[in-house]
Amino acid sequence: MEVNWWQHRGEAGLAQNFKEHGEEFTDWKDAADVLKQRDNVQPAAPPSQAVSGSGKENGAVKAEGKCKTAVKRARPAEASDVPTPAEPATTTPAEGDDLPTTDGSAANKRRAAQNKNYKESGNARNCKSDMVEVKEDVVCASEADALAETGGKASIKRRLVDLCLVDSDGQPTPVERSLLLPSPVNLTGVVHAPEGEMAKGKGRRVAQAFGPLKEWKLVYSKASVQVVLRTAAAVYEVIKPAPSYRKIWSQFEELVELAHQVYLALSPEAGGSLTASLEEVVAKLTRAKVGKAYGGAREALLLSSSFVLGQLDAMSGGNGAKAADYKATPFGTTLAAE
């Protein structure tokens, strides 16, 4: 059926189309054919616009674009595109130079950067200023010679360093048991003057054990306690033990510290009280952290009661007629009963 385009579009529409495009026709049929051709032609989509279509078609187009991009990025570089690195310059060290080390330390890195030789020559190592002179104590043949060279007969008091108590067989002996052995106990060590510097070379080491030991005692004060040994010729204040005697000496020091804290708890001169009970003394020892090796302050007092009671007797005879009877205190009587 033939379409009557004049009736379909209307006279006003056809005239408007002719007016816009500047075309003139003498026959209405020719004009209708031209308009029909124009209505059937679809304009081409511009390149910048996306291609319309179904979701699957669009997804396929996008995927194809991504694959092309990935392939383009994954293209390996050709040999001509990669620059050839320059080879590092190498230097051959001269004969006798030290090769730089590569252990990573800062000093070695600086040496390697400066390319210096730090090897000392034989003459530099033989300089007198580079040598360390070790001073040894002067050795005397007997105790009498050591006393004569460290103060003469002006005083029998001396200081003793590197102490070691030995029995007749030369075996180390604890101080607290030294006077209980059937055989005499002798001393070894370095004798120093009663005052002055105790530097190396100032003392006099006795060549062999001397003595025998006649007495040992503890001299108490508020600040510390001093161990004193006596022979027939002199009285020695012990400064420090010998390295080989240190283990035995440390056990004796625990007893000394225990007795010192008891003295501080009971002595009025040190701020203590003669009426202090056993529980009060135990509390003071606990606060002073004494007796850890025994498991506690009470256990330390009970296990070392004979040593502590002996020291209470020694404290009682320290100040003559005015001395307090420490063993008769509530603490002393309770400890003796335990």
mmCIF file of C-alpha atoms in Angstrom:
data_model
loop_
_atom_site.group_PDB
_atom_site.id
_atom_site.type_symbol
_atom_site.label_atom_id
_atom_site.label_comp_id
_atom_site.label_asym_id
_atom_site.label_seq_id
_atom_site.Cartn_x
_atom_site.Cartn_y
_atom_site.Cartn_z
ATOM 1 C CA MET A 1 0.000 0.000 0.000
ATOM 2 C CA GLU A 2 1.425 3.307 -0.936
ATOM 3 C CA VAL A 3 1.857 5.773 1.875
ATOM 4 C CA ASN A 4 0.469 9.192 1.392
ATOM 5 C CA TRP A 5 3.264 11.199 2.943
ATOM 6 C CA TRP A 6 1.454 14.398 2.460
ATOM 7 C CA GLN A 7 -1.354 13.224 4.683
ATOM 8 C CA HIS A 8 0.998 11.539 7.160
ATOM 9 C CA ARG A 9 3.324 14.417 7.920
ATOM 10 C CA GLY A 10 1.025 17.220 7.209
ATOM 11 C CA GLU A 11 1.450 20.258 5.155
ATOM 12 C CA ALA A 12 3.054 22.299 7.947
ATOM 13 C CA GLY A 13 5.666 19.614 8.646
ATOM 14 C CA LEU A 14 6.627 19.216 5.014
ATOM 15 C CA ALA A 15 6.918 22.943 4.520
ATOM 16 C CA GLN A 16 9.105 23.188 7.645
ATOM 17 C CA ASN A 17 11.499 20.510 6.329
ATOM 18 C CA PHE A 18 11.807 22.229 2.997
ATOM 19 C CA LYS A 19 12.441 25.504 4.734
ATOM 20 C CA GLU A 20 15.223 24.077 6.949
ATOM 21 C CA HIS A 21 17.097 22.330 4.183
ATOM 22 C CA GLY A 22 16.586 24.959 1.509
ATOM 23 C CA GLU A 23 15.175 22.516 -1.084
ATOM 24 C CA GLU A 24 12.341 23.221 -3.511
ATOM 25 C CA PHE A 25 10.176 20.679 -5.274
ATOM 26 C CA THR A 26 7.486 21.164 -7.931
ATOM 27 C CA ASP A 27 5.914 17.826 -7.269
ATOM 28 C CA TRP A 28 4.612 16.707 -3.928
ATOM 29 C CA LYS A 29 5.457 13.099 -4.661
ATOM 30 C CA ASP A 30 9.148 13.896 -5.133
ATOM 31 C CA ALA A 31 9.151 15.748 -1.844
ATOM 32 C CA ALA A 32 7.494 12.797 -0.123
ATOM 33 C CA ASP A 33 10.155 10.394 -1.457
ATOM 34 C CA VAL A 34 12.989 12.589 -0.184
ATOM 35 C CA LEU A 35 11.423 12.781 3.263
ATOM 36 C CA LYS A 36 10.933 9.030 3.354
ATOM 37 C CA GLN A 37 14.603 8.454 2.565
ATOM 38 C CA ARG A 38 15.679 10.863 5.283
ATOM 39 C CA ASP A 39 13.523 9.175 7.941
ATOM 40 C CA ASN A 40 14.976 5.704 7.152
ATOM 41 C CA VAL A 41 18.651 6.759 7.430
ATOM 42 C CA GLN A 42 20.134 6.436 11.036
ATOM 43 C CA PRO A 43 22.960 8.845 11.913
ATOM 44 C CA ALA A 44 26.363 7.244 12.572
ATOM 45 C CA ALA A 45 27.525 7.309 16.209
ATOM 46 C CA PRO A 46 30.514 9.570 16.838
ATOM 47 C CA PRO A 47 33.799 7.879 17.746
ATOM 48 C CA SER A 48 33.798 9.385 21.256
ATOM 49 C CA GLN A 49 30.406 7.864 22.176
ATOM 50 C CA ALA A 50 30.127 4.340 23.607
ATOM 51 C CA VAL A 51 28.677 1.623 21.402
ATOM 52 C CA SER A 52 25.144 0.837 22.526
ATOM 53 C CA GLY A 53 24.153 -2.771 22.841
ATOM 54 C CA SER A 54 23.448 -5.520 25.279
ATOM 55 C CA GLY A 55 25.387 -5.988 28.536
ATOM 56 C CA LYS A 56 27.180 -9.047 27.212
ATOM 57 C CA GLU A 57 28.384 -7.185 24.117
ATOM 58 C CA ASN A 58 29.649 -4.244 26.188
ATOM 59 C CA GLY A 59 31.410 -6.563 28.636
ATOM 60 C CA ALA A 60 33.114 -8.376 25.789
ATOM 61 C CA VAL A 61 34.337 -5.095 24.321
ATOM 62 C CA LYS A 62 35.726 -3.933 27.664
ATOM 63 C CA ALA A 63 37.419 -7.262 28.328
ATOM 64 C CA GLU A 64 39.015 -7.172 24.899
ATOM 65 C CA GLY A 65 40.360 -3.679 25.653
ATOM 66 C CA LYS A 66 41.823 -4.800 28.980
ATOM 67 C CA CYS A 67 43.507 -7.789 27.418
ATOM 68 C CA LYS A 68 45.094 -5.571 24.815
ATOM 69 C CA THR A 69 46.352 -3.198 27.540
ATOM 70 C CA ALA A 70 47.750 -6.061 29.631
ATOM 71 C CA VAL A 71 49.511 -7.496 26.631
ATOM 72 C CA LYS A 72 50.975 -4.106 25.891
ATOM 73 C CA ARG A 73 52.279 -3.671 29.442
ATOM 74 C CA ALA A 74 53.685 -7.189 29.652
ATOM 75 C CA ARG A 75 55.761 -6.795 26.567
ATOM 76 C CA PRO A 76 59.346 -7.647 27.578
ATOM 77 C CA ALA A 77 61.960 -5.021 27.068
ATOM 78 C CA GLU A 78 64.235 -5.627 24.217
ATOM 79 C CA ALA A 79 67.959 -5.887 24.670
ATOM 80 C CA SER A 80 68.460 -2.547 22.977
ATOM 81 C CA ASP A 81 66.179 -0.769 25.486
ATOM 82 C CA VAL A 82 68.114 -1.893 28.646
ATOM 83 C CA PRO A 83 71.150 0.296 29.433
ATOM 84 C CA THR A 84 74.369 -1.549 30.083
ATOM 85 C CA PRO A 85 75.672 -0.831 33.659
ATOM 86 C CA ALA A 86 79.152 0.522 33.951
ATOM 87 C CA GLU A 87 81.676 -1.847 35.513
ATOM 88 C CA PRO A 88 83.045 -0.648 38.901
ATOM 89 C CA ALA A 89 86.610 0.487 38.929
ATOM 90 C CA THR A 90 88.951 -1.885 40.714
ATOM 91 C CA THR A 91 92.233 -1.018 42.302
ATOM 92 C CA THR A 92 94.978 -3.455 43.164
ATOM 93 C CA PRO A 93 96.387 -2.846 46.665
ATOM 94 C CA ALA A 94 100.081 -2.286 46.906
ATOM 95 C CA GLU A 95 102.296 -4.913 48.442
ATOM 96 C CA GLY A 96 102.080 -4.921 52.242
ATOM 97 C CA ASP A 97 98.737 -3.049 52.393
ATOM 98 C CA ASP A 98 95.863 -4.485 54.403
ATOM 99 C CA LEU A 99 92.864 -5.503 52.378
ATOM 100 C CA PRO A 100 89.641 -3.768 53.451
ATOM 101 C CA THR A 101 87.291 -6.004 55.364
ATOM 102 C CA THR A 102 83.596 -6.400 54.697
ATOM 103 C CA ASP A 103 82.252 -7.427 58.118
ATOM 104 C CA GLY A 104 80.003 -4.338 58.244
ATOM 105 C CA SER A 105 81.530 -2.491 61.197
ATOM 106 C CA ALA A 106 81.750 1.288 60.996
ATOM 107 C CA ALA A 107 85.503 1.329 61.619
ATOM 108 C CA ASN A 108 86.208 -1.117 58.815
ATOM 109 C CA LYS A 109 83.978 0.835 56.442
ATOM 110 C CA ARG A 110 85.899 4.021 57.187
ATOM 111 C CA ARG A 111 89.213 2.257 56.676
ATOM 112 C CA ALA A 112 88.052 0.817 53.384
ATOM 113 C CA ALA A 113 86.830 4.235 52.216
ATOM 114 C CA GLN A 114 90.049 5.997 53.203
ATOM 115 C CA ASN A 115 92.224 3.182 51.799
ATOM 116 C CA LYS A 116 94.728 3.556 54.643
ATOM 117 C CA ASN A 117 97.139 1.020 56.008
ATOM 118 C CA TYR A 118 96.838 0.604 59.779
ATOM 119 C CA LYS A 119 99.420 -2.091 60.197
ATOM 120 C CA GLU A 120 101.951 -1.043 62.813
ATOM 121 C CA SER A 121 105.602 -1.364 62.153
ATOM 122 C CA GLY A 122 107.951 -3.197 64.445
ATOM 123 C CA ASN A 123 109.572 0.007 65.705
ATOM 124 C CA ALA A 124 106.215 1.497 66.740
ATOM 125 C CA ARG A 125 105.364 -1.551 68.831
ATOM 126 C CA ASN A 126 108.670 -1.404 70.637
ATOM 127 C CA CYS A 127 108.111 2.094 72.036
ATOM 128 C CA LYS A 128 108.585 2.257 75.797
ATOM 129 C CA SER A 129 105.455 4.363 76.254
ATOM 130 C CA ASP A 130 103.335 1.559 74.769
ATOM 131 C CA MET A 131 104.452 -1.000 77.352
ATOM 132 C CA VAL A 132 102.559 -1.600 80.609
ATOM 133 C CA GLU A 133 104.696 -2.069 83.669
ATOM 134 C CA VAL A 134 103.191 -4.571 86.097
ATOM 135 C CA LYS A 135 104.108 -3.939 89.728
ATOM 136 C CA GLU A 136 104.453 -6.913 92.020
ATOM 137 C CA ASP A 137 104.419 -6.946 95.814
ATOM 138 C CA VAL A 138 107.766 -7.301 97.474
ATOM 139 C CA VAL A 139 108.194 -10.755 98.966
ATOM 140 C CA CYS A 140 109.548 -11.091 102.509
ATOM 141 C CA ALA A 141 110.919 -14.265 104.030
ATOM 142 C CA SER A 142 109.001 -14.029 107.332
ATOM 143 C CA GLU A 143 106.248 -12.191 109.159
ATOM 144 C CA ALA A 144 108.817 -10.274 111.186
ATOM 145 C CA ASP A 145 110.449 -8.892 108.029
ATOM 146 C CA ALA A 146 107.083 -7.852 106.614
ATOM 147 C CA LEU A 147 106.208 -6.031 109.836
ATOM 148 C CA ALA A 148 109.595 -4.298 109.922
ATOM 149 C CA GLU A 149 109.197 -2.983 106.353
ATOM 150 C CA THR A 150 105.619 -1.761 106.844
ATOM 151 C CA GLY A 151 105.898 0.361 109.971
ATOM 152 C CA GLY A 152 108.517 -1.072 112.304
ATOM 153 C CA LYS A 153 107.777 -1.524 116.002
ATOM 154 C CA ALA A 154 105.801 1.715 116.361
ATOM 155 C CA SER A 155 102.536 -0.244 116.161
ATOM 156 C CA ILE A 156 101.570 -3.880 115.997
ATOM 157 C CA LYS A 157 98.461 -3.037 113.993
ATOM 158 C CA ARG A 158 98.536 -3.891 110.273
ATOM 159 C CA ARG A 159 96.144 -4.320 107.353
ATOM 160 C CA LEU A 160 95.951 -7.645 105.537
ATOM 161 C CA VAL A 161 95.050 -8.172 101.879
ATOM 162 C CA ASP A 162 94.569 -11.493 100.021
ATOM 163 C CA LEU A 163 93.870 -13.335 103.253
ATOM 164 C CA CYS A 164 93.635 -17.098 103.396
ATOM 165 C CA LEU A 165 93.511 -19.259 106.532
ATOM 166 C CA VAL A 166 95.103 -22.680 106.085
ATOM 167 C CA ASP A 167 95.504 -25.689 108.331
ATOM 168 C CA SER A 168 98.632 -27.743 108.829
ATOM 169 C CA ASP A 169 98.035 -29.496 105.500
ATOM 170 C CA GLY A 170 97.659 -26.215 103.612
ATOM 171 C CA GLN A 171 93.891 -26.578 103.141
ATOM 172 C CA PRO A 172 91.649 -23.479 103.423
ATOM 173 C CA THR A 173 89.789 -23.261 106.748
ATOM 174 C CA PRO A 174 86.710 -21.177 107.655
ATOM 175 C CA VAL A 175 87.293 -18.396 110.160
ATOM 176 C CA GLU A 176 84.506 -19.454 112.541
ATOM 177 C CA ARG A 177 86.042 -22.943 112.880
ATOM 178 C CA SER A 178 89.695 -21.984 112.866
ATOM 179 C CA LEU A 179 90.142 -22.079 116.661
ATOM 180 C CA LEU A 180 88.215 -25.363 117.057
ATOM 181 C CA LEU A 181 90.704 -27.481 115.125
ATOM 182 C CA PRO A 182 93.274 -29.558 117.019
ATOM 183 C CA SER A 183 96.139 -28.282 114.875
ATOM 184 C CA PRO A 184 97.116 -24.599 114.598
ATOM 185 C CA VAL A 185 95.845 -22.465 111.719
ATOM 186 C CA ASN A 186 98.157 -20.099 109.865
ATOM 187 C CA LEU A 187 97.644 -17.014 107.683
ATOM 188 C CA THR A 188 98.769 -16.100 104.187
ATOM 189 C CA GLY A 189 98.502 -12.707 102.507
ATOM 190 C CA VAL A 190 100.015 -9.286 101.873
ATOM 191 C CA VAL A 191 100.846 -7.085 104.878
ATOM 192 C CA HIS A 192 100.237 -3.322 104.574
ATOM 193 C CA ALA A 193 100.983 -0.413 106.877
ATOM 194 C CA PRO A 194 98.171 0.622 109.264
ATOM 195 C CA GLU A 195 97.593 3.821 107.282
ATOM 196 C CA GLY A 196 98.248 5.171 103.803
ATOM 197 C CA GLU A 197 97.805 3.945 100.283
ATOM 198 C CA MET A 198 97.438 0.240 99.569
ATOM 199 C CA ALA A 199 98.591 0.284 95.964
ATOM 200 C CA LYS A 200 100.327 -2.577 94.277
ATOM 201 C CA GLY A 201 103.945 -2.716 95.411
ATOM 202 C CA LYS A 202 103.315 -0.949 98.721
ATOM 203 C CA GLY A 203 102.628 -4.143 100.661
ATOM 204 C CA ARG A 204 104.872 -7.001 101.678
ATOM 205 C CA ARG A 205 103.862 -10.539 100.804
ATOM 206 C CA VAL A 206 105.077 -13.187 103.210
ATOM 207 C CA ALA A 207 106.707 -16.036 101.319
ATOM 208 C CA GLN A 208 105.079 -18.744 103.410
ATOM 209 C CA ALA A 209 102.189 -19.134 105.829
ATOM 210 C CA PHE A 210 102.770 -17.307 109.080
ATOM 211 C CA GLY A 211 101.162 -17.285 112.501
ATOM 212 C CA PRO A 212 99.707 -19.253 114.090
ATOM 213 C CA LEU A 213 96.321 -17.580 114.576
ATOM 214 C CA LYS A 214 95.665 -16.795 118.234
ATOM 215 C CA GLU A 215 92.332 -15.026 118.097
ATOM 216 C CA TRP A 216 89.718 -13.621 115.772
ATOM 217 C CA LYS A 217 86.948 -11.147 116.644
ATOM 218 C CA LEU A 218 84.393 -8.757 115.191
ATOM 219 C CA VAL A 219 84.534 -5.052 116.002
ATOM 220 C CA TYR A 220 81.028 -3.589 115.707
ATOM 221 C CA SER A 221 79.978 -0.076 114.845
ATOM 222 C CA LYS A 222 76.773 1.482 113.539
ATOM 223 C CA ALA A 223 78.131 1.742 110.002
ATOM 224 C CA SER A 224 79.959 -1.565 109.602
ATOM 225 C CA VAL A 225 81.733 -4.452 111.267
ATOM 226 C CA GLN A 226 85.464 -5.164 111.029
ATOM 227 C CA VAL A 227 87.085 -8.619 111.095
ATOM 228 C CA VAL A 228 90.261 -8.628 113.186
ATOM 229 C CA LEU A 229 92.830 -11.444 113.392
ATOM 230 C CA ARG A 230 95.615 -11.668 115.966
ATOM 231 C CA THR A 231 98.899 -13.557 115.936
ATOM 232 C CA ALA A 232 101.687 -13.477 118.489
ATOM 233 C CA ALA A 233 103.407 -10.649 116.569
ATOM 234 C CA ALA A 234 100.625 -8.347 115.263
ATOM 235 C CA VAL A 235 96.921 -7.528 114.965
ATOM 236 C CA TYR A 236 95.551 -7.563 111.420
ATOM 237 C CA GLU A 237 92.446 -5.865 110.029
ATOM 238 C CA VAL A 238 91.198 -7.962 107.120
ATOM 239 C CA ILE A 239 90.610 -5.841 104.005
ATOM 240 C CA LYS A 240 89.744 -8.514 101.462
ATOM 241 C CA PRO A 241 90.252 -12.272 100.980
ATOM 242 C CA ALA A 242 92.308 -14.023 98.346
ATOM 243 C CA PRO A 243 90.440 -15.064 95.179
ATOM 244 C CA SER A 244 90.855 -18.753 96.074
ATOM 245 C CA TYR A 245 89.410 -18.099 99.561
ATOM 246 C CA ARG A 246 86.448 -15.976 98.454
ATOM 247 C CA LYS A 247 83.861 -18.767 98.430
ATOM 248 C CA ILE A 248 84.578 -19.778 102.029
ATOM 249 C CA TRP A 249 84.781 -16.122 103.054
ATOM 250 C CA SER A 250 81.346 -15.345 101.596
ATOM 251 C CA GLN A 251 79.722 -17.900 103.924
ATOM 252 C CA PHE A 252 81.455 -16.269 106.873
ATOM 253 C CA GLU A 253 80.265 -12.843 105.703
ATOM 254 C CA GLU A 254 76.643 -14.005 105.911
ATOM 255 C CA LEU A 255 77.150 -14.859 109.582
ATOM 256 C CA VAL A 256 78.871 -11.547 110.202
ATOM 257 C CA GLU A 257 76.006 -9.596 108.618
ATOM 258 C CA LEU A 258 73.489 -11.542 110.707
ATOM 259 C CA ALA A 259 75.358 -10.712 113.931
ATOM 260 C CA HIS A 260 75.703 -7.076 112.870
ATOM 261 C CA GLN A 261 71.950 -6.678 112.402
ATOM 262 C CA VAL A 262 71.349 -8.236 115.833
ATOM 263 C CA TYR A 263 73.796 -5.712 117.286
ATOM 264 C CA LEU A 264 71.926 -2.831 115.596
ATOM 265 C CA ALA A 265 68.626 -4.134 117.005
ATOM 266 C CA LEU A 266 69.903 -4.432 120.585
ATOM 267 C CA SER A 267 72.631 -1.791 121.043
ATOM 268 C CA PRO A 268 71.403 1.556 122.447
ATOM 269 C CA GLU A 269 74.438 3.237 120.876
ATOM 270 C CA ALA A 270 73.269 2.117 117.414
ATOM 271 C CA GLY A 271 69.615 3.034 117.986
ATOM 272 C CA GLY A 272 68.495 -0.382 119.212
ATOM 273 C CA SER A 273 66.839 -1.540 122.425
ATOM 274 C CA LEU A 274 68.047 -4.077 124.985
ATOM 275 C CA THR A 275 64.440 -5.028 125.695
ATOM 276 C CA ALA A 276 63.715 -6.061 122.100
ATOM 277 C CA SER A 277 62.086 -9.453 121.822
ATOM 278 C CA LEU A 278 62.936 -12.240 119.416
ATOM 279 C CA GLU A 279 60.004 -11.320 117.177
ATOM 280 C CA GLU A 280 61.101 -7.672 117.009
ATOM 281 C CA VAL A 281 64.637 -8.674 116.063
ATOM 282 C CA VAL A 282 63.290 -11.075 113.421
ATOM 283 C CA ALA A 283 61.176 -8.234 111.972
ATOM 284 C CA LYS A 284 64.255 -5.991 111.779
ATOM 285 C CA LEU A 285 66.275 -8.712 110.078
ATOM 286 C CA THR A 286 63.459 -9.245 107.582
ATOM 287 C CA ARG A 287 63.350 -5.547 106.710
ATOM 288 C CA ALA A 288 67.134 -5.610 106.256
ATOM 289 C CA LYS A 289 66.739 -8.654 103.917
ATOM 290 C CA VAL A 290 69.155 -10.737 105.970
ATOM 291 C CA GLY A 291 69.089 -14.534 106.010
ATOM 292 C CA LYS A 292 67.925 -15.195 102.454
ATOM 293 C CA ALA A 293 70.367 -18.098 102.155
ATOM 294 C CA TYR A 294 68.643 -19.780 105.122
ATOM 295 C CA GLY A 295 65.081 -19.289 103.875
ATOM 296 C CA GLY A 296 64.202 -16.448 106.243
ATOM 297 C CA ALA A 297 65.354 -14.400 109.229
ATOM 298 C CA ARG A 298 63.961 -16.736 111.902
ATOM 299 C CA GLU A 299 65.506 -19.800 110.291
ATOM 300 C CA ALA A 300 68.832 -17.969 110.022
ATOM 301 C CA LEU A 301 68.811 -17.137 113.740
ATOM 302 C CA LEU A 302 67.886 -20.660 114.785
ATOM 303 C CA LEU A 303 70.433 -22.375 112.535
ATOM 304 C CA SER A 304 73.190 -19.934 113.538
ATOM 305 C CA SER A 305 72.205 -19.586 117.187
ATOM 306 C CA SER A 306 75.576 -20.790 118.542
ATOM 307 C CA PHE A 307 77.440 -18.187 116.459
ATOM 308 C CA VAL A 308 75.002 -15.388 117.421
ATOM 309 C CA LEU A 309 75.106 -16.279 121.128
ATOM 310 C CA GLY A 310 78.892 -16.295 121.014
ATOM 311 C CA GLN A 311 78.822 -12.830 119.505
ATOM 312 C CA LEU A 312 76.429 -11.671 122.254
ATOM 313 C CA ASP A 313 79.076 -12.718 124.774
ATOM 314 C CA ALA A 314 81.713 -10.786 122.796
ATOM 315 C CA MET A 315 79.484 -7.686 122.707
ATOM 316 C CA SER A 316 78.982 -7.881 126.470
ATOM 317 C CA GLY A 317 82.726 -7.648 127.178
ATOM 318 C CA GLY A 318 83.391 -4.795 124.774
ATOM 319 C CA ASN A 319 83.041 -1.755 127.084
ATOM 320 C CA GLY A 320 84.485 -2.992 130.351
ATOM 321 C CA ALA A 321 82.414 -2.629 133.521
ATOM 322 C CA LYS A 322 79.737 -0.533 131.755
ATOM 323 C CA ALA A 323 79.136 -3.153 129.099
ATOM 324 C CA ALA A 324 75.589 -4.445 128.778
ATOM 325 C CA ASP A 325 74.884 -8.128 129.132
ATOM 326 C CA TYR A 326 73.461 -8.849 125.678
ATOM 327 C CA LYS A 327 73.055 -12.527 126.355
ATOM 328 C CA ALA A 328 70.764 -11.785 129.319
ATOM 329 C CA THR A 329 68.373 -9.677 127.200
ATOM 330 C CA PRO A 330 64.898 -11.043 126.306
ATOM 331 C CA PHE A 331 66.211 -11.772 122.829
ATOM 332 C CA GLY A 332 69.268 -13.642 124.139
ATOM 333 C CA THR A 333 67.335 -15.766 126.625
ATOM 334 C CA THR A 334 64.642 -16.668 124.089
ATOM 335 C CA LEU A 335 67.192 -17.584 121.426
ATOM 336 C CA ALA A 336 69.126 -19.759 123.902
ATOM 337 C CA ALA A 337 65.889 -21.542 124.835
ATOM 338 C CA GLU A 338 65.007 -22.169 121.198
#
